[in-house]
Amino acid sequence: MINVLYFAWLRERIGSSSEQIETQANTVADLVEELKTRSPAHALAFSDMASVRVAVDQDLTEMTASLQGVREVAFFPPMTGG
Amino acid sequence: MINVLYFAWLRERIGSSSEQIETQANTVADLVEELKTRSPAHALAFSDMASVRVAVDQDLTEMTASLQGVREVAFFPPMTGG
Amino acid sequence: MTIRVQSEAFDMGAETNAFSAAVAPAGAVVTFSGLVRDEGGTLTKMVVEHYPGMTERALATIRADAMARWSLVDAMIIHRYGPMVPGDQIMMVATAARHRADAFAAAEFLMDYLKSRAPFWKKEFGAHGERWVASKDEDEASLGRWALTNPPSSG
Amino acid sequence: MTIRVQSEAFDMGAETNAFSAAVAPAGAVVTFSGLVRDEGGTLTKMVVEHYPGMTERALATIRADAMARWSLVDAMIIHRYGPMVPGDQIMMVATAARHRADAFAAAEFLMDYLKSRAPFWKKEFGAHGERWVASKDEDEASLGRWALTNPPSSG
């Protein structure tokens, strides 16, 4: 069971800030492919992966990152703090 | 008549913060040569000109600057503000 | 505290004074504060969203990197989230060092990383509707300058 | 007032807040403040001497140069003279701009010029007697970096 979080326009497009996902995905990229099948809103949110960043257990990482032992995956657009 | 000002260790070595000087000097460098003859303290203060800066009528300038029409000449060490 | 993530407004001047008072060996304090711009009156509100938990971790890492890289006496970061209006302080950083070059470089480094590596997202509301602020290519490019240069030690 | 030369202490935080409140279009405010260092307890007093009249002229020129060179909303300089003790604020600069790169660069420029081109001289008093602070070669060298580079416009 992985806790998947969405922020900013990903959250708005998907219409949810988090969901618990039962998955066998090995990598973040695999998880994204699964998520895209959940609803048209998910498919739209993940349609332009160049605009999506990911953090695994609260550390920024790449889409190729492993999900082994991971509890939390967050998807969001490029950050605009400061 | 030129008002000559001294700051920081030049003031301390010469023992005065200003003096009115009647001079025919054409340039700052000429004025320095005249000042050095006024007392051993003056000669000491101007013994290392690499450590002396000059402002003419309150603008930083070079020792070669003209004294034509000048009312105020100030001598001081390199500045250490901030 | 050296890292604070909060929804409440903060008093930038009071924070700076408190920070300065606590860094006795330092001769130089640099601050940066980010304000909500009014964009010529077209912006009425800004909302900052963040990722609780990761935000604090990311800021602590960025601060630790700055402390390791330059000779600093201290460094602090305050960042707000939630709704704000034009003129509000969004965030501030402060750095203290013996020498000003270190304090300046570290403050710029904190800002560059904070812009692109801390999980905050700004949404603007105004006369023309609402929109998520786009990240700037130049913010990403700014990070590049810290990769190969040596930290300054003079100043 | 954008240039102040005074013997009285000033409240850096309050000055920064007042400055920030008056620069509505700006998104970025950078401050630098110089404190009297304690030098491990060996320094008991610092006296800053200056050249009344020329000081104000020099600071106004340095500020005008910064305003002309970068896209700034405002810039201010406060510098004290007279006796001070460790921990005291000697001086501050503040810059406000739409973009942070301009605010940072202009603040560094103001400091570099103020260090070597404004008629202030510091004398330190302490356990080992008194001495005039020597100018640093690196301060003079710092000026060189402003000669040929273009002002940044991004950020």
Short mmCIF file of C-alpha atoms in Angstrom, two decimals:
data_model
loop_
_atom_site.label_atom_id
_atom_site.label_comp_id
_atom_site.label_asym_id
_atom_site.label_seq_id
_atom_site.Cartn_x
_atom_site.Cartn_y
_atom_site.Cartn_z
CA MET A 1 0.00 0.00 0.00
CA ILE A 2 1.47 3.33 -1.11
CA ASN A 3 0.16 6.75 -0.15
CA VAL A 4 0.11 8.84 -3.33
CA LEU A 5 -0.03 12.63 -2.93
CA TYR A 6 -0.82 15.33 -5.48
CA PHE A 7 -0.01 19.04 -5.26
CA ALA A 8 -0.87 22.23 -7.12
CA TRP A 9 -2.44 21.70 -10.56
CA LEU A 10 -1.95 17.92 -10.37
CA ARG A 11 -4.14 17.92 -7.28
CA GLU A 12 -6.72 20.11 -9.02
CA ARG A 13 -6.82 18.05 -12.21
CA ILE A 14 -7.11 14.76 -10.36
CA GLY A 15 -9.58 16.26 -7.90
CA SER A 16 -7.91 14.70 -4.89
CA SER A 17 -4.90 15.47 -2.70
CA SER A 18 -4.11 11.83 -1.86
CA GLU A 19 -5.12 8.26 -2.48
CA GLN A 20 -4.07 4.91 -1.05
CA ILE A 21 -2.92 2.67 -3.89
CA GLU A 22 -2.44 -1.10 -3.83
CA THR A 23 0.22 -1.66 -6.46
CA GLN A 24 2.83 -4.09 -7.74
CA ALA A 25 4.66 -1.35 -9.67
CA ASN A 26 8.45 -1.57 -9.45
CA THR A 27 9.24 2.02 -10.33
CA VAL A 28 7.62 5.43 -10.22
CA ALA A 29 7.20 5.29 -14.00
CA ASP A 30 5.28 2.00 -13.69
CA LEU A 31 3.09 3.55 -11.00
CA VAL A 32 2.31 6.49 -13.28
CA GLU A 33 1.16 4.11 -16.02
CA GLU A 34 -1.17 2.43 -13.51
CA LEU A 35 -2.49 5.74 -12.24
CA LYS A 36 -3.29 6.93 -15.78
CA THR A 37 -5.78 4.06 -16.12
CA ARG A 38 -7.74 5.08 -13.02
CA SER A 39 -9.69 7.93 -14.66
CA PRO A 40 -9.60 10.39 -17.57
CA ALA A 41 -8.60 13.04 -15.00
CA HIS A 42 -5.57 10.99 -14.01
CA ALA A 43 -4.67 10.45 -17.67
CA LEU A 44 -4.87 14.19 -18.30
CA ALA A 45 -2.81 15.06 -15.21
CA PHE A 46 -0.02 12.75 -16.34
CA SER A 47 -0.24 13.56 -20.06
CA ASP A 48 2.81 15.86 -20.02
CA MET A 49 5.44 14.21 -17.85
CA ALA A 50 7.98 16.95 -18.62
CA SER A 51 5.91 19.11 -16.26
CA VAL A 52 5.68 16.54 -13.46
CA ARG A 53 8.17 16.11 -10.62
CA VAL A 54 8.21 13.31 -8.08
CA ALA A 55 9.29 12.84 -4.48
CA VAL A 56 9.60 9.38 -2.96
CA ASP A 57 9.31 9.27 0.81
CA GLN A 58 9.78 13.07 0.74
CA ASP A 59 12.99 13.14 -1.27
CA LEU A 60 13.06 14.52 -4.80
CA THR A 61 13.95 11.80 -7.27
CA GLU A 62 13.53 10.61 -10.86
CA MET A 63 10.72 8.67 -12.55
CA THR A 64 13.05 5.67 -12.74
CA ALA A 65 13.24 5.42 -8.91
CA SER A 66 12.38 2.10 -7.30
CA LEU A 67 9.26 1.72 -5.15
CA GLN A 68 10.81 -1.04 -3.03
CA GLY A 69 9.79 -0.40 0.59
CA VAL A 70 8.35 3.00 -0.28
CA ARG A 71 5.40 4.36 1.70
CA GLU A 72 4.75 7.74 0.11
CA VAL A 73 4.99 9.04 -3.47
CA ALA A 74 4.16 12.65 -4.30
CA PHE A 75 3.56 14.15 -7.75
CA PHE A 76 3.66 17.88 -8.41
CA PRO A 77 4.68 20.53 -10.95
CA PRO A 78 8.10 22.27 -10.87
CA MET A 79 8.41 24.14 -7.59
CA THR A 80 7.92 27.90 -7.35
CA GLY A 81 8.92 28.86 -3.82
CA GLY A 82 10.82 31.91 -2.68
CA MET B 1 44.15 80.25 0.25
CA ILE B 2 43.38 76.53 0.38
CA ASN B 3 41.77 74.69 3.27
CA VAL B 4 43.80 71.51 3.81
CA LEU B 5 42.13 68.69 5.76
CA TYR B 6 43.64 65.57 7.32
CA PHE B 7 41.83 62.41 8.40
CA ALA B 8 42.61 59.23 10.36
CA TRP B 9 46.31 58.60 10.93
CA LEU B 10 47.35 61.53 8.77
CA ARG B 11 45.42 63.79 11.15
CA GLU B 12 47.05 62.11 14.14
CA ARG B 13 50.61 62.28 12.76
CA ILE B 14 50.27 65.91 11.76
CA GLY B 15 48.47 66.73 14.99
CA SER B 16 45.83 68.84 13.30
CA SER B 17 42.62 68.23 11.38
CA SER B 18 42.92 71.27 9.11
CA GLU B 19 45.08 74.21 8.21
CA GLN B 20 44.69 77.22 5.94
CA ILE B 21 47.55 77.27 3.43
CA GLU B 22 48.69 80.17 1.26
CA THR B 23 50.24 78.43 -1.71
CA GLN B 24 51.29 78.88 -5.34
CA ALA B 25 51.37 75.11 -5.93
CA ASN B 26 49.91 74.07 -9.29
CA THR B 27 49.12 70.48 -8.43
CA VAL B 28 48.35 68.34 -5.41
CA ALA B 29 51.83 66.79 -5.69
CA ASP B 30 53.41 70.29 -5.55
CA LEU B 31 51.30 71.07 -2.49
CA VAL B 32 52.48 67.87 -0.78
CA GLU B 33 56.11 68.90 -1.33
CA GLU B 34 55.38 72.28 0.30
CA LEU B 35 53.54 70.67 3.21
CA LYS B 36 56.45 68.30 3.91
CA THR B 37 58.65 71.32 4.67
CA ARG B 38 56.30 72.67 7.32
CA SER B 39 57.37 70.27 10.10
CA PRO B 40 58.97 66.86 10.73
CA ALA B 41 55.45 65.61 11.51
CA HIS B 42 54.25 66.68 8.06
CA ALA B 43 57.30 65.06 6.47
CA LEU B 44 56.58 61.81 8.32
CA ALA B 45 52.88 61.85 7.41
CA PHE B 46 53.70 62.20 3.73
CA SER B 47 56.71 59.84 3.72
CA ASP B 48 54.77 56.94 2.15
CA MET B 49 52.57 58.39 -0.56
CA ALA B 50 51.38 54.92 -1.60
CA SER B 51 49.26 55.03 1.57
CA VAL B 52 47.86 58.50 1.01
CA ARG B 53 44.67 59.31 -0.91
CA VAL B 54 43.46 62.79 -1.87
CA ALA B 55 40.14 64.50 -2.48
CA VAL B 56 39.94 67.91 -4.14
CA ASP B 57 36.80 69.89 -3.35
CA GLN B 58 35.35 66.63 -1.98
CA ASP B 59 35.95 64.49 -5.05
CA LEU B 60 38.49 61.67 -5.02
CA THR B 61 41.30 62.39 -7.44
CA GLU B 62 44.99 61.80 -8.21
CA MET B 63 48.12 63.54 -6.94
CA THR B 64 48.54 65.05 -10.40
CA ALA B 65 45.27 66.99 -10.10
CA SER B 66 45.37 70.75 -10.65
CA LEU B 67 44.74 73.18 -7.80
CA GLN B 68 43.34 75.86 -10.12
CA GLY B 69 40.33 77.43 -8.36
CA VAL B 70 40.36 74.78 -5.63
CA ARG B 71 39.18 75.67 -2.12
CA GLU B 72 39.58 72.40 -0.22
CA VAL B 73 42.12 69.57 -0.37
CA ALA B 74 41.84 66.55 1.91
CA PHE B 75 44.49 63.89 2.61
CA PHE B 76 43.70 60.53 4.16
CA PRO B 77 44.60 56.84 4.13
CA PRO B 78 42.71 54.28 2.00
CA MET B 79 39.10 54.21 3.13
CA THR B 80 37.70 51.48 5.35
CA GLY B 81 33.95 52.03 5.49
CA GLY B 82 31.21 49.45 5.47
CA MET C 1 14.74 28.50 15.18
CA THR C 2 16.61 28.34 11.95
CA ILE C 3 13.86 26.84 9.76
CA ARG C 4 10.24 27.91 10.05
CA VAL C 5 7.32 27.02 7.80
CA GLN C 6 4.17 28.81 8.88
CA SER C 7 0.91 30.29 7.69
CA GLU C 8 1.08 33.33 10.00
CA ALA C 9 2.65 36.60 8.92
CA PHE C 10 6.06 37.36 10.43
CA ASP C 11 7.80 40.63 11.28
CA MET C 12 10.81 40.62 8.97
CA GLY C 13 12.53 43.49 10.81
CA ALA C 14 12.10 41.92 14.23
CA GLU C 15 13.32 38.57 12.91
CA THR C 16 16.38 40.23 11.39
CA ASN C 17 17.18 42.08 14.61
CA ALA C 18 16.85 38.90 16.67
CA PHE C 19 19.03 36.99 14.21
CA SER C 20 21.70 39.73 14.19
CA ALA C 21 21.76 39.95 17.97
CA ALA C 22 22.57 36.25 18.24
CA VAL C 23 25.55 36.11 15.87
CA ALA C 24 28.20 37.97 17.86
CA PRO C 25 31.34 36.87 15.97
CA ALA C 26 29.81 37.89 12.65
CA GLY C 27 30.58 41.18 10.98
CA ALA C 28 28.16 40.74 8.11
CA VAL C 29 24.44 39.93 7.94
CA VAL C 30 22.61 39.60 4.62
CA THR C 31 18.86 39.19 4.33
CA PHE C 32 16.57 38.53 1.43
CA SER C 33 12.84 38.91 1.65
CA GLY C 34 10.29 38.04 -0.99
CA LEU C 35 7.17 40.17 -1.17
CA VAL C 36 3.89 39.56 -2.97
CA ARG C 37 4.01 41.96 -5.92
CA ASP C 38 0.94 43.96 -6.83
CA GLU C 39 1.55 43.56 -10.59
CA GLY C 40 0.17 47.00 -11.28
CA GLY C 41 -2.93 46.36 -9.21
CA THR C 42 -4.03 43.30 -11.21
CA LEU C 43 -3.11 40.80 -8.50
CA THR C 44 -5.49 40.55 -5.58
CA LYS C 45 -4.33 37.42 -3.77
CA MET C 46 -1.63 34.79 -3.78
CA VAL C 47 -1.92 31.34 -2.24
CA VAL C 48 1.17 29.30 -1.44
CA GLU C 49 0.69 25.54 -1.27
CA HIS C 50 3.35 23.28 0.22
CA TYR C 51 4.10 19.66 1.12
CA PRO C 52 4.11 19.44 4.92
CA GLY C 53 6.96 17.31 6.17
CA MET C 54 8.97 17.37 2.96
CA THR C 55 9.13 21.16 3.07
CA GLU C 56 10.90 21.22 6.43
CA ARG C 57 13.26 18.44 5.32
CA ALA C 58 14.12 20.19 2.06
CA LEU C 59 14.77 23.54 3.76
CA ALA C 60 16.91 21.92 6.44
CA THR C 61 18.99 20.21 3.75
CA ILE C 62 19.44 23.42 1.77
CA ARG C 63 20.48 25.29 4.92
CA ALA C 64 22.94 22.52 5.92
CA ASP C 65 24.46 22.63 2.42
CA ALA C 66 25.00 26.38 2.75
CA MET C 67 26.52 26.04 6.23
CA ALA C 68 28.91 23.37 4.93
CA ARG C 69 29.89 25.32 1.86
CA TRP C 70 30.61 28.76 3.26
CA SER C 71 32.08 30.00 6.47
CA LEU C 72 28.86 31.07 8.16
CA VAL C 73 28.02 31.85 11.75
CA ASP C 74 24.33 31.10 11.14
CA ALA C 75 21.63 30.93 8.49
CA MET C 76 17.86 31.01 8.80
CA ILE C 77 14.85 30.49 6.55
CA ILE C 78 11.23 31.48 7.15
CA HIS C 79 8.62 30.60 4.50
CA ARG C 80 4.89 31.15 4.69
CA TYR C 81 2.11 29.14 3.10
CA GLY C 82 -1.58 29.87 2.64
CA PRO C 83 -3.27 33.04 1.38
CA MET C 84 -1.43 36.37 1.13
CA VAL C 85 -2.07 39.79 -0.39
CA PRO C 86 0.19 42.20 -2.30
CA GLY C 87 2.87 43.69 -0.07
CA ASP C 88 2.92 40.69 2.28
CA GLN C 89 6.23 39.06 3.08
CA ILE C 90 6.19 35.56 1.58
CA MET C 91 9.53 34.44 2.96
CA MET C 92 12.94 35.53 4.13
CA VAL C 93 16.42 34.15 4.50
CA ALA C 94 19.22 35.61 6.61
CA THR C 95 22.89 34.68 6.67
CA ALA C 96 25.63 35.80 9.07
CA ALA C 97 29.36 35.51 8.43
CA ARG C 98 32.61 37.15 9.41
CA HIS C 99 33.07 38.29 5.84
CA ARG C 100 30.48 39.79 3.57
CA ALA C 101 31.32 37.71 0.48
CA ASP C 102 30.33 34.54 2.34
CA ALA C 103 27.10 36.07 3.64
CA PHE C 104 26.09 37.31 0.17
CA ALA C 105 26.97 34.09 -1.66
CA ALA C 106 25.20 31.89 0.88
CA ALA C 107 22.04 34.02 0.76
CA GLU C 108 21.95 33.79 -3.03
CA PHE C 109 22.55 30.04 -2.84
CA LEU C 110 19.70 29.60 -0.34
CA MET C 111 17.38 31.54 -2.63
CA ASP C 112 18.36 29.65 -5.76
CA TYR C 113 17.75 26.28 -4.13
CA LEU C 114 14.65 27.36 -2.32
CA LYS C 115 13.10 28.52 -5.61
CA SER C 116 13.54 25.21 -7.39
CA ARG C 117 14.07 22.52 -4.76
CA ALA C 118 11.68 23.24 -1.90
CA PRO C 119 8.10 21.99 -2.39
CA PHE C 120 6.17 25.25 -2.62
CA TRP C 121 3.77 26.26 -5.37
CA LYS C 122 2.30 29.71 -5.86
CA LYS C 123 -1.12 30.44 -7.27
CA GLU C 124 -2.10 33.97 -8.24
CA PHE C 125 -5.63 35.36 -8.17
CA GLY C 126 -6.51 38.59 -9.91
CA ALA C 127 -8.45 40.55 -12.45
CA HIS C 128 -7.69 37.93 -15.10
CA GLY C 129 -8.70 34.89 -13.06
CA GLU C 130 -6.40 32.48 -11.32
CA ARG C 131 -3.24 30.73 -12.44
CA TRP C 132 -0.42 28.63 -11.06
CA VAL C 133 2.86 30.52 -11.30
CA ALA C 134 5.12 28.83 -13.86
CA SER C 135 8.64 27.91 -12.88
CA LYS C 136 11.24 29.95 -14.68
CA ASP C 137 13.91 28.36 -16.83
CA GLU C 138 16.33 30.92 -15.42
CA ASP C 139 15.67 29.68 -11.89
CA GLU C 140 16.75 26.21 -12.92
CA ALA C 141 19.73 27.72 -14.77
CA SER C 142 20.74 29.66 -11.65
CA LEU C 143 21.43 26.40 -9.87
CA GLY C 144 24.12 25.59 -12.38
CA ARG C 145 26.40 28.33 -11.17
CA TRP C 146 26.89 26.61 -7.81
CA ALA C 147 28.08 23.32 -9.26
CA LEU C 148 31.64 24.07 -10.26
CA THR C 149 32.67 27.30 -8.64
CA ASN C 150 34.55 27.35 -5.40
CA PRO C 151 32.99 29.16 -2.50
CA PRO C 152 34.50 32.60 -1.99
CA SER C 153 36.54 33.02 1.13
CA SER C 154 37.50 36.68 1.00
CA GLY C 155 35.55 39.79 1.75
CA MET D 1 15.58 59.26 3.23
CA THR D 2 17.79 57.20 1.01
CA ILE D 3 21.18 58.36 2.37
CA ARG D 4 21.82 58.92 6.05
CA VAL D 5 25.11 59.58 7.83
CA GLN D 6 24.63 59.77 11.57
CA SER D 7 26.27 59.15 14.92
CA GLU D 8 23.13 57.73 16.56
CA ALA D 9 22.35 54.04 16.56
CA PHE D 10 19.58 52.94 14.21
CA ASP D 11 17.07 50.10 14.35
CA MET D 12 18.01 47.94 11.40
CA GLY D 13 14.81 45.89 11.55
CA ALA D 14 12.55 48.92 11.71
CA GLU D 15 14.45 50.57 8.85
CA THR D 16 14.11 47.42 6.75
CA ASN D 17 10.38 47.17 7.43
CA ALA D 18 9.84 50.83 6.53
CA PHE D 19 11.90 50.42 3.35
CA SER D 20 10.01 47.26 2.33
CA ALA D 21 6.62 48.84 2.98
CA ALA D 22 7.42 51.68 0.56
CA VAL D 23 8.47 49.60 -2.45
CA ALA D 24 5.17 48.10 -3.57
CA PRO D 25 6.11 46.96 -7.10
CA ALA D 26 9.18 45.14 -5.80
CA GLY D 27 9.16 41.42 -5.17
CA ALA D 28 12.66 41.28 -3.73
CA VAL D 29 14.39 43.17 -0.91
CA VAL D 30 18.04 42.52 -0.01
CA THR D 31 19.74 44.04 3.01
CA PHE D 32 23.30 44.01 4.23
CA SER D 33 24.27 45.14 7.69
CA GLY D 34 27.75 45.50 9.08
CA LEU D 35 28.23 44.79 12.77
CA VAL D 36 31.16 45.60 15.04
CA ARG D 37 32.83 42.20 15.59
CA ASP D 38 33.96 41.25 19.06
CA GLU D 39 37.15 39.58 17.77
CA GLY D 40 37.00 36.96 20.47
CA GLY D 41 36.52 39.54 23.20
CA THR D 42 39.73 41.46 22.38
CA LEU D 43 37.96 44.42 20.83
CA THR D 44 36.35 46.86 23.25
CA LYS D 45 35.50 49.83 21.04
CA MET D 46 35.49 50.98 17.45
CA VAL D 47 35.50 54.60 16.32
CA VAL D 48 34.45 55.52 12.80
CA GLU D 49 35.80 58.81 11.47
CA HIS D 50 34.40 60.39 8.32
CA TYR D 51 34.65 63.47 6.11
CA PRO D 52 31.43 65.47 6.59
CA GLY D 53 30.12 66.77 3.30
CA MET D 54 32.18 64.50 1.10
CA THR D 55 30.66 61.43 2.75
CA GLU D 56 27.13 62.35 1.77
CA ARG D 57 28.27 63.24 -1.77
CA ALA D 58 30.14 59.97 -2.20
CA LEU D 59 27.25 57.85 -0.92
CA ALA D 60 24.74 59.67 -3.13
CA THR D 61 26.96 59.04 -6.16
CA ILE D 62 27.37 55.34 -5.34
CA ARG D 63 23.61 54.97 -4.88
CA ALA D 64 22.88 56.80 -8.16
CA ASP D 65 25.33 54.52 -9.97
CA ALA D 66 23.52 51.45 -8.62
CA MET D 67 20.10 52.84 -9.55
CA ALA D 68 21.34 53.54 -13.09
CA ARG D 69 22.98 50.16 -13.50
CA TRP D 70 20.27 47.79 -12.27
CA SER D 71 16.53 47.78 -12.48
CA LEU D 72 15.80 48.85 -8.91
CA VAL D 73 12.71 50.22 -7.25
CA ASP D 74 14.80 51.85 -4.51
CA ALA D 75 18.10 51.69 -2.64
CA MET D 76 19.10 53.12 0.71
CA ILE D 77 22.32 53.52 2.73
CA ILE D 78 22.70 54.31 6.43
CA HIS D 79 26.23 54.68 7.86
CA ARG D 80 27.18 55.64 11.40
CA TYR D 81 30.25 57.50 12.60
CA GLY D 82 31.68 57.99 16.09
CA PRO D 83 32.22 55.43 18.85
CA MET D 84 30.61 51.97 18.79
CA VAL D 85 30.94 48.74 20.74
CA PRO D 86 30.92 45.08 19.61
CA GLY D 87 27.53 43.98 18.32
CA ASP D 88 26.55 47.51 17.24
CA GLN D 89 25.27 48.04 13.72
CA ILE D 90 27.84 50.15 11.85
CA MET D 91 25.89 50.53 8.66
CA MET D 92 23.29 49.00 6.38
CA VAL D 93 22.24 49.04 2.77
CA ALA D 94 18.91 47.89 1.36
CA THR D 95 17.89 47.36 -2.25
CA ALA D 96 14.48 46.61 -3.72
CA ALA D 97 13.83 45.23 -7.19
CA ARG D 98 11.25 43.23 -9.09
CA HIS D 99 13.79 40.43 -9.51
CA ARG D 100 16.13 39.06 -6.91
CA ALA D 101 19.25 38.99 -9.10
CA ASP D 102 19.11 42.78 -9.45
CA ALA D 103 18.57 43.32 -5.72
CA PHE D 104 21.49 41.04 -4.80
CA ALA D 105 23.91 42.45 -7.37
CA ALA D 106 23.11 46.05 -6.49
CA ALA D 107 23.56 45.40 -2.75
CA GLU D 108 26.97 43.84 -3.37
CA PHE D 109 27.92 46.72 -5.63
CA LEU D 110 26.91 49.28 -2.99
CA MET D 111 29.02 47.46 -0.40
CA ASP D 112 32.06 47.14 -2.64
CA TYR D 113 32.07 50.84 -3.45
CA LEU D 114 31.19 51.95 0.04
CA LYS D 115 34.17 49.98 1.41
CA SER D 116 36.73 51.65 -0.81
CA ARG D 117 35.24 54.87 -2.14
CA ALA D 118 33.33 56.50 0.73
CA PRO D 119 35.45 58.53 3.19
CA PHE D 120 35.15 56.46 6.36
CA TRP D 121 38.03 55.21 8.50
CA LYS D 122 37.73 52.70 11.31
CA LYS D 123 39.89 52.67 14.43
CA GLU D 124 39.82 49.69 16.78
CA PHE D 125 40.51 49.86 20.51
CA GLY D 126 41.18 46.73 22.52
CA ALA D 127 43.37 44.63 24.73
CA HIS D 128 46.32 45.23 22.42
CA GLY D 129 45.98 49.00 22.20
CA GLU D 130 44.54 50.96 19.32
CA ARG D 131 45.01 50.71 15.57
CA TRP D 132 43.58 52.06 12.36
CA VAL D 133 41.96 49.27 10.36
CA ALA D 134 44.01 48.63 7.24
CA SER D 135 42.26 48.60 3.89
CA LYS D 136 42.16 45.17 2.29
CA ASP D 137 43.66 44.48 -1.10
CA GLU D 138 40.69 42.25 -1.79
CA ASP D 139 38.31 45.15 -1.24
CA GLU D 140 40.04 47.08 -3.98
CA ALA D 141 40.07 43.94 -6.14
CA SER D 142 36.33 43.50 -5.62
CA LEU D 143 35.71 46.74 -7.48
CA GLY D 144 37.24 45.24 -10.60
CA ARG D 145 34.40 42.81 -11.10
CA TRP D 146 31.93 45.61 -11.81
CA ALA D 147 33.96 47.15 -14.62
CA LEU D 148 33.29 44.84 -17.52
CA THR D 149 30.39 42.62 -16.62
CA ASN D 150 26.89 43.45 -17.73
CA PRO D 151 24.27 43.95 -15.09
CA PRO D 152 22.09 40.87 -14.71
CA SER D 153 18.51 41.26 -15.82
CA SER D 154 17.01 37.91 -14.90
CA GLY D 155 15.92 36.44 -11.61
#
